[in-house]
């Protein structure tokens, strides 16, 4: 993956706007968060292959980046994004990694379901 | 210099004050004393609180709010805060918390522009865009600045902006408006306490253990930067 270039990611967000898409949205502290530091509260959430369509989407911030997608009845929001998959032409694959390179957050959009 | 300016500010009689901030409780620390002072002098005050703060993380200890009940709880807290400050006109346009920076600028500018045309305020209080830490704060201030800039120059109200970012004085200098709010400390503290889901009063103000002098030192001054519009 490559470090996010906001203008390139914005171009890809615009390209998927208005389409029926599958979303994978995920955030995790890692299962060992509390094992390594008992003051940490381990938490993880993902939703995979839910269907969405957004009328408006944008990336903002100075890195790590935030993305907001406005749907007919609500919003998708993700903060802490650092990388994107440059070779994906049909899909948008964004992720945020911490200083150890571990995944903290992922936001993925695709016209086809994710495996 | 500061004392002289303070006296000027405190006595200035505005025609109508419009406060535009994104979250219930944003008014309580930054502008509450100033606003209560205007209300006390008989100036109409309108507060447009752009969201209901429904993404807030403070849920009470132990939690008495949930994601489902939080918007309503915060709306009631906001109304109580406005009563404490003498704000008779509270507007809640219902934008989504945390999403202001992603919202269609035309919707935001339209909502704020509509208020400017309706109320024709002489003074607008908001956050200083780019120097307000939270993305909603920055997006709120930016929308206000855009909406005011869209007015013909002679119709523009004065905009006093609140900056809270670290190092903001390096970029925008010291505040040019310093308001002594010791006279309205009572309403201000009542407004802070009204947001009970967000602030544990004991943690904030002790258990009444602050002396009057300590409260005045901590909450008795509000600082603004006059926003400079280009020609």
Tab-separated table of C-alpha atoms in Angstrom:
chain	number	residue	atom	x	y	z
A	1	UNK	CA	0.000	0.000	0.000
A	2	UNK	CA	1.038	3.590	-0.491
A	3	UNK	CA	0.869	6.595	1.772
A	4	UNK	CA	-2.390	8.406	1.119
A	5	UNK	CA	-2.323	11.135	-1.498
A	6	UNK	CA	-5.534	13.035	-0.718
A	7	UNK	CA	-6.215	14.291	-4.244
A	8	UNK	CA	-5.857	10.791	-5.678
A	9	UNK	CA	-8.087	9.261	-2.991
A	10	UNK	CA	-10.644	12.028	-3.502
A	11	UNK	CA	-10.701	11.210	-7.217
A	12	UNK	CA	-11.460	7.567	-6.380
A	13	UNK	CA	-14.167	8.543	-3.861
A	14	UNK	CA	-15.819	10.691	-6.519
A	15	UNK	CA	-15.674	7.851	-9.022
A	16	UNK	CA	-17.692	5.527	-6.727
A	17	UNK	CA	-20.232	8.184	-5.739
A	18	UNK	CA	-23.862	7.344	-6.463
A	19	UNK	CA	-23.208	3.633	-7.055
A	20	UNK	CA	-24.567	0.649	-5.160
A	21	UNK	CA	-21.480	-0.565	-3.258
A	22	UNK	CA	-20.304	-3.089	-0.695
A	23	UNK	CA	-18.549	-1.654	2.324
A	24	UNK	CA	-16.063	-3.181	4.713
A	25	UNK	CA	-15.490	-0.914	7.704
A	26	UNK	CA	-13.333	-1.964	10.598
A	27	UNK	CA	-11.593	-0.634	13.656
A	28	UNK	CA	-9.551	-2.548	16.206
A	29	UNK	CA	-7.224	-1.953	19.120
A	30	UNK	CA	-5.868	-5.473	18.657
A	31	UNK	CA	-6.794	-8.466	20.796
A	32	UNK	CA	-3.672	-8.100	22.940
A	33	UNK	CA	-4.258	-4.453	23.892
A	34	UNK	CA	-5.285	-5.275	27.465
A	35	UNK	CA	-2.760	-8.121	27.792
A	36	UNK	CA	0.089	-5.722	27.005
A	37	UNK	CA	-1.273	-2.782	28.973
A	38	UNK	CA	-4.022	-3.435	31.502
A	39	UNK	CA	-5.175	0.197	31.353
A	40	UNK	CA	-6.197	-0.307	27.706
A	41	UNK	CA	-9.742	-1.298	26.858
A	42	UNK	CA	-9.668	-3.727	23.968
A	43	UNK	CA	-12.306	-3.041	21.343
A	44	UNK	CA	-12.870	-4.154	17.787
A	45	UNK	CA	-15.694	-3.731	15.332
A	46	UNK	CA	-16.213	-4.623	11.744
A	47	UNK	CA	-19.043	-4.784	9.315
A	48	UNK	CA	-18.412	-6.576	6.069
A	49	UNK	CA	-20.291	-6.460	2.787
A	50	UNK	CA	-23.095	-4.181	3.908
A	51	UNK	CA	-24.634	-2.364	0.948
A	52	UNK	CA	-24.353	1.397	0.752
A	53	UNK	CA	-24.691	4.236	-1.683
A	54	UNK	CA	-23.393	7.728	-0.982
A	55	UNK	CA	-24.326	11.011	-2.575
A	56	UNK	CA	-21.260	12.867	-1.400
A	57	UNK	CA	-17.884	11.815	-0.058
A	58	UNK	CA	-14.633	13.472	0.857
A	59	UNK	CA	-11.263	12.998	2.484
A	60	UNK	CA	-9.921	15.621	4.860
A	61	UNK	CA	-7.191	16.319	7.362
A	62	UNK	CA	-3.427	16.561	7.082
A	63	UNK	CA	-2.685	12.893	7.786
A	64	UNK	CA	-3.715	10.602	9.271
A	65	UNK	CA	-6.799	11.331	7.206
A	66	UNK	CA	-10.561	11.313	7.774
A	67	UNK	CA	-13.204	10.197	5.306
A	68	UNK	CA	-16.908	11.014	5.474
A	69	UNK	CA	-19.576	9.608	3.158
A	70	UNK	CA	-23.057	11.097	3.142
A	71	UNK	CA	-25.843	8.612	2.439
A	72	UNK	CA	-29.558	9.239	2.013
A	73	UNK	CA	-30.238	8.346	5.653
A	74	UNK	CA	-26.939	8.709	7.465
A	75	UNK	CA	-23.189	8.871	7.375
A	76	UNK	CA	-20.102	6.705	7.167
A	77	UNK	CA	-17.086	8.094	8.993
A	78	UNK	CA	-13.572	6.830	9.422
A	79	UNK	CA	-10.608	8.536	11.072
A	80	UNK	CA	-6.966	7.555	11.239
A	81	UNK	CA	-6.438	6.498	7.620
A	82	UNK	CA	-2.846	6.435	6.383
A	83	UNK	CA	-2.598	4.168	3.301
A	84	UNK	CA	-4.397	3.273	0.080
A	85	UNK	CA	-4.050	0.471	-2.433
A	86	UNK	CA	-2.876	2.184	-5.596
A	87	UNK	CA	-3.373	-0.782	-7.949
A	88	UNK	CA	-7.093	-1.138	-7.269
A	89	UNK	CA	-8.964	0.412	-10.160
A	90	UNK	CA	-12.570	-0.579	-9.367
A	91	UNK	CA	-12.390	-0.566	-5.590
A	92	UNK	CA	-11.284	1.881	-2.906
A	93	UNK	CA	-9.096	0.250	-0.270
A	94	UNK	CA	-8.045	2.520	2.601
A	95	UNK	CA	-6.375	1.593	5.858
A	96	UNK	CA	-4.813	3.223	8.879
A	97	UNK	CA	-1.717	1.650	10.438
A	98	UNK	CA	-0.077	2.525	13.725
A	99	UNK	CA	3.634	3.118	14.301
A	100	UNK	CA	4.278	-0.631	14.447
A	101	UNK	CA	2.595	-1.010	11.067
A	102	UNK	CA	-0.432	-2.781	12.534
A	103	UNK	CA	-3.855	-2.138	11.107
A	104	UNK	CA	-6.060	0.062	13.296
A	105	UNK	CA	-8.770	1.023	10.851
A	106	UNK	CA	-9.944	-0.030	7.378
A	107	UNK	CA	-12.446	1.470	4.993
A	108	UNK	CA	-13.106	-0.434	1.775
A	109	UNK	CA	-15.674	0.118	-0.953
A	110	UNK	CA	-16.360	-2.081	-3.936
A	111	UNK	CA	-19.071	-2.675	-6.555
A	112	UNK	CA	-18.566	-6.444	-5.916
A	113	UNK	CA	-18.671	-8.185	-2.517
A	114	UNK	CA	-15.370	-8.610	-0.681
A	115	UNK	CA	-14.150	-12.188	-0.273
B	1	UNK	CA	-4.741	48.896	27.649
B	2	UNK	CA	-6.468	45.643	28.431
B	3	UNK	CA	-8.529	47.217	31.198
B	4	UNK	CA	-9.619	50.044	28.918
B	5	UNK	CA	-10.594	47.642	26.139
B	6	UNK	CA	-12.395	45.419	28.605
B	7	UNK	CA	-14.498	48.319	29.781
B	8	UNK	CA	-15.340	49.216	26.190
B	9	UNK	CA	-16.351	45.674	25.349
B	10	UNK	CA	-18.458	45.204	28.416
B	11	UNK	CA	-20.428	48.379	27.814
B	12	UNK	CA	-20.878	47.963	24.072
B	13	UNK	CA	-24.545	47.654	23.274
B	14	UNK	CA	-25.086	45.330	20.329
B	15	UNK	CA	-28.246	45.292	18.225
B	16	UNK	CA	-28.437	41.513	18.017
B	17	UNK	CA	-25.849	38.857	18.828
B	18	UNK	CA	-25.723	35.626	16.823
B	19	UNK	CA	-23.724	32.736	18.264
B	20	UNK	CA	-22.873	29.890	15.875
B	21	UNK	CA	-21.161	26.863	17.408
B	22	UNK	CA	-21.287	23.165	16.524
B	23	UNK	CA	-21.916	21.333	19.819
B	24	UNK	CA	-24.109	21.738	22.874
B	25	UNK	CA	-21.597	22.813	25.594
B	26	UNK	CA	-19.304	24.720	23.184
B	27	UNK	CA	-21.054	27.849	24.425
B	28	UNK	CA	-20.433	27.071	28.072
B	29	UNK	CA	-16.706	27.753	28.266
B	30	UNK	CA	-15.794	30.068	25.419
B	31	UNK	CA	-18.612	32.578	25.156
B	32	UNK	CA	-21.084	32.055	28.026
B	33	UNK	CA	-20.089	35.067	30.112
B	34	UNK	CA	-20.031	37.395	27.115
B	35	UNK	CA	-23.425	36.183	25.942
B	36	UNK	CA	-24.980	36.424	29.407
B	37	UNK	CA	-23.692	40.000	29.585
B	38	UNK	CA	-25.377	40.926	26.305
B	39	UNK	CA	-28.620	39.264	27.386
B	40	UNK	CA	-28.508	41.085	30.719
B	41	UNK	CA	-28.212	44.407	28.895
B	42	UNK	CA	-31.324	43.560	26.896
B	43	UNK	CA	-29.648	42.606	23.626
B	44	UNK	CA	-31.422	39.776	21.822
B	45	UNK	CA	-29.183	36.724	21.494
B	46	UNK	CA	-29.710	33.875	19.030
B	47	UNK	CA	-27.707	30.699	19.389
B	48	UNK	CA	-27.480	28.386	16.389
B	49	UNK	CA	-26.102	25.103	17.695
B	50	UNK	CA	-25.365	23.204	14.516
B	51	UNK	CA	-25.417	19.622	15.872
B	52	UNK	CA	-26.779	17.841	18.930
B	53	UNK	CA	-23.370	16.446	19.860
B	54	UNK	CA	-24.769	12.968	19.337
B	55	UNK	CA	-21.323	11.425	18.825
B	56	UNK	CA	-20.029	12.597	22.196
B	57	UNK	CA	-18.180	10.006	24.263
B	58	UNK	CA	-19.130	11.224	27.720
B	59	UNK	CA	-22.219	9.315	28.800
B	60	UNK	CA	-22.249	10.102	32.526
B	61	UNK	CA	-20.528	8.147	35.293
B	62	UNK	CA	-22.022	5.592	35.636
B	63	UNK	CA	-23.437	5.899	32.110
B	64	UNK	CA	-26.986	7.256	32.058
B	65	UNK	CA	-26.980	8.089	28.348
B	66	UNK	CA	-26.797	5.762	25.368
B	67	UNK	CA	-26.156	6.456	21.692
B	68	UNK	CA	-29.945	6.406	21.275
B	69	UNK	CA	-30.825	8.759	24.128
B	70	UNK	CA	-27.812	11.089	23.969
B	71	UNK	CA	-29.175	13.546	21.359
B	72	UNK	CA	-32.315	14.182	23.409
B	73	UNK	CA	-30.400	14.420	26.675
B	74	UNK	CA	-27.991	16.908	25.160
B	75	UNK	CA	-30.836	18.924	23.643
B	76	UNK	CA	-32.376	19.313	27.088
B	77	UNK	CA	-29.003	20.223	28.592
B	78	UNK	CA	-28.543	22.813	25.859
B	79	UNK	CA	-31.958	24.315	26.573
B	80	UNK	CA	-31.113	24.509	30.281
B	81	UNK	CA	-27.800	26.172	29.474
B	82	UNK	CA	-29.569	28.746	27.293
B	83	UNK	CA	-32.057	29.497	30.078
B	84	UNK	CA	-29.153	30.071	32.460
B	85	UNK	CA	-27.519	32.489	30.009
B	86	UNK	CA	-30.667	34.379	29.037
B	87	UNK	CA	-30.628	33.119	25.435
B	88	UNK	CA	-34.274	33.230	24.364
B	89	UNK	CA	-33.775	32.147	20.749
B	90	UNK	CA	-32.138	28.737	20.310
B	91	UNK	CA	-31.911	27.242	16.814
B	92	UNK	CA	-30.988	23.613	16.208
B	93	UNK	CA	-30.592	23.093	12.448
B	94	UNK	CA	-29.763	19.413	13.031
B	95	UNK	CA	-26.496	18.812	11.244
B	96	UNK	CA	-24.780	15.574	12.234
B	97	UNK	CA	-22.077	15.683	14.899
B	98	UNK	CA	-18.516	15.155	13.545
B	99	UNK	CA	-19.715	15.475	9.938
B	100	UNK	CA	-19.657	19.249	9.415
B	101	UNK	CA	-16.405	19.100	7.454
B	102	UNK	CA	-17.991	16.564	5.071
B	103	UNK	CA	-21.336	18.324	4.741
B	104	UNK	CA	-22.318	20.042	1.538
B	105	UNK	CA	-20.955	23.591	2.035
B	106	UNK	CA	-24.014	24.985	0.266
B	107	UNK	CA	-26.268	23.514	2.998
B	108	UNK	CA	-24.131	24.893	5.833
B	109	UNK	CA	-23.661	28.298	4.245
B	110	UNK	CA	-27.352	28.423	3.386
B	111	UNK	CA	-28.428	27.735	6.972
B	112	UNK	CA	-26.062	30.355	8.392
B	113	UNK	CA	-26.706	32.856	5.590
B	114	UNK	CA	-30.435	32.512	6.237
B	115	UNK	CA	-29.920	33.455	9.886
B	116	UNK	CA	-27.749	36.425	8.922
B	117	UNK	CA	-30.455	37.732	6.589
B	118	UNK	CA	-33.272	37.078	9.049
B	119	UNK	CA	-31.640	38.499	12.186
B	120	UNK	CA	-29.169	41.033	10.771
B	121	UNK	CA	-26.931	40.644	13.817
B	122	UNK	CA	-24.406	43.337	14.668
B	123	UNK	CA	-22.052	40.750	16.214
B	124	UNK	CA	-21.413	37.074	15.443
B	125	UNK	CA	-19.512	34.777	17.805
B	126	UNK	CA	-18.000	31.556	16.447
B	127	UNK	CA	-14.779	29.528	16.315
B	128	UNK	CA	-11.700	30.806	14.507
B	129	UNK	CA	-11.362	28.542	11.441
B	130	UNK	CA	-8.105	26.620	11.399
B	131	UNK	CA	-7.357	27.363	15.042
B	132	UNK	CA	-10.143	25.569	16.863
B	133	UNK	CA	-8.734	21.987	17.233
B	134	UNK	CA	-11.877	19.912	16.548
B	135	UNK	CA	-12.734	19.499	12.834
B	136	UNK	CA	-16.348	20.495	13.575
B	137	UNK	CA	-15.126	23.693	15.261
B	138	UNK	CA	-12.992	24.580	12.257
B	139	UNK	CA	-15.729	23.699	9.755
B	140	UNK	CA	-18.276	25.745	11.730
B	141	UNK	CA	-16.028	28.810	11.838
B	142	UNK	CA	-15.178	28.426	8.147
B	143	UNK	CA	-18.865	28.263	7.195
B	144	UNK	CA	-19.652	31.377	9.247
B	145	UNK	CA	-16.772	33.243	7.629
B	146	UNK	CA	-17.942	32.193	4.145
B	147	UNK	CA	-21.546	33.195	4.861
B	148	UNK	CA	-20.534	36.596	6.267
B	149	UNK	CA	-18.058	37.201	3.435
B	150	UNK	CA	-20.886	36.581	0.949
B	151	UNK	CA	-22.746	39.627	2.313
B	152	UNK	CA	-22.077	43.057	0.833
B	153	UNK	CA	-19.265	44.636	2.842
B	154	UNK	CA	-21.448	47.266	4.538
B	155	UNK	CA	-23.929	44.624	5.734
B	156	UNK	CA	-21.349	42.381	7.379
B	157	UNK	CA	-21.599	41.973	11.142
B	158	UNK	CA	-18.445	42.021	13.230
B	159	UNK	CA	-17.185	38.472	13.786
B	160	UNK	CA	-15.457	37.653	17.064
B	161	UNK	CA	-13.808	34.239	16.839
B	162	UNK	CA	-12.604	31.887	19.560
B	163	UNK	CA	-9.217	30.207	19.006
B	164	UNK	CA	-8.164	27.291	21.176
B	165	UNK	CA	-5.425	25.530	19.189
B	166	UNK	CA	-1.983	25.250	20.722
B	167	UNK	CA	0.388	27.823	19.246
B	168	UNK	CA	-2.512	29.804	17.730
B	169	UNK	CA	-0.965	33.094	18.865
B	170	UNK	CA	2.057	32.346	16.676
B	171	UNK	CA	-0.215	32.465	13.620
B	172	UNK	CA	-2.893	34.990	14.478
B	173	UNK	CA	-1.311	37.006	17.259
B	174	UNK	CA	-2.857	37.769	20.628
B	175	UNK	CA	-6.615	38.203	21.023
B	176	UNK	CA	-7.773	41.755	20.328
B	177	UNK	CA	-10.970	41.488	22.357
B	178	UNK	CA	-10.779	40.529	25.993
B	179	UNK	CA	-14.031	40.415	27.879
B	180	UNK	CA	-14.116	40.517	31.653
B	181	UNK	CA	-17.002	38.201	32.537
B	182	UNK	CA	-16.650	38.168	36.310
B	183	UNK	CA	-20.058	39.861	36.543
B	184	UNK	CA	-21.727	36.990	34.724
B	185	UNK	CA	-19.761	34.160	36.308
B	186	UNK	CA	-22.934	32.868	37.973
B	187	UNK	CA	-24.828	32.241	34.725
B	188	UNK	CA	-21.652	30.877	33.119
B	189	UNK	CA	-21.087	28.304	35.845
B	190	UNK	CA	-24.789	27.401	35.688
B	191	UNK	CA	-24.431	26.849	31.920
B	192	UNK	CA	-21.423	24.588	32.463
B	193	UNK	CA	-23.294	22.605	35.114
B	194	UNK	CA	-26.321	22.307	32.805
B	195	UNK	CA	-24.291	19.981	30.567
B	196	UNK	CA	-24.209	17.300	33.195
B	197	UNK	CA	-23.764	14.373	30.796
B	198	UNK	CA	-20.587	15.999	29.499
B	199	UNK	CA	-18.949	17.473	32.556
B	200	UNK	CA	-18.641	15.857	35.901
B	201	UNK	CA	-19.244	18.982	37.939
B	202	UNK	CA	-17.173	17.705	40.829
B	203	UNK	CA	-14.179	17.051	38.601
B	204	UNK	CA	-14.562	20.465	37.000
B	205	UNK	CA	-15.343	22.715	39.893
B	206	UNK	CA	-14.438	20.617	42.874
B	207	UNK	CA	-17.101	20.179	45.494
B	208	UNK	CA	-17.507	23.891	45.981
B	209	UNK	CA	-13.918	23.974	47.145
B	210	UNK	CA	-12.813	26.638	44.646
B	211	UNK	CA	-12.640	30.064	46.145
B	212	UNK	CA	-14.355	32.921	44.348
B	213	UNK	CA	-10.894	34.178	43.346
B	214	UNK	CA	-9.957	30.810	41.832
B	215	UNK	CA	-13.214	30.635	39.858
B	216	UNK	CA	-12.668	34.177	38.575
B	217	UNK	CA	-9.105	33.363	37.539
B	218	UNK	CA	-10.196	30.207	35.739
B	219	UNK	CA	-13.453	31.329	34.110
B	220	UNK	CA	-13.549	35.116	34.456
B	221	UNK	CA	-12.084	36.145	31.094
B	222	UNK	CA	-13.185	35.365	27.530
B	223	UNK	CA	-10.897	36.117	24.593
B	224	UNK	CA	-11.704	36.748	20.941
B	225	UNK	CA	-9.992	37.536	17.696
B	226	UNK	CA	-11.825	39.922	15.397
B	227	UNK	CA	-11.963	38.155	12.043
B	228	UNK	CA	-10.478	40.353	9.310
B	229	UNK	CA	-12.313	40.057	5.995
B	230	UNK	CA	-10.657	41.043	2.780
B	231	UNK	CA	-12.194	43.909	0.819
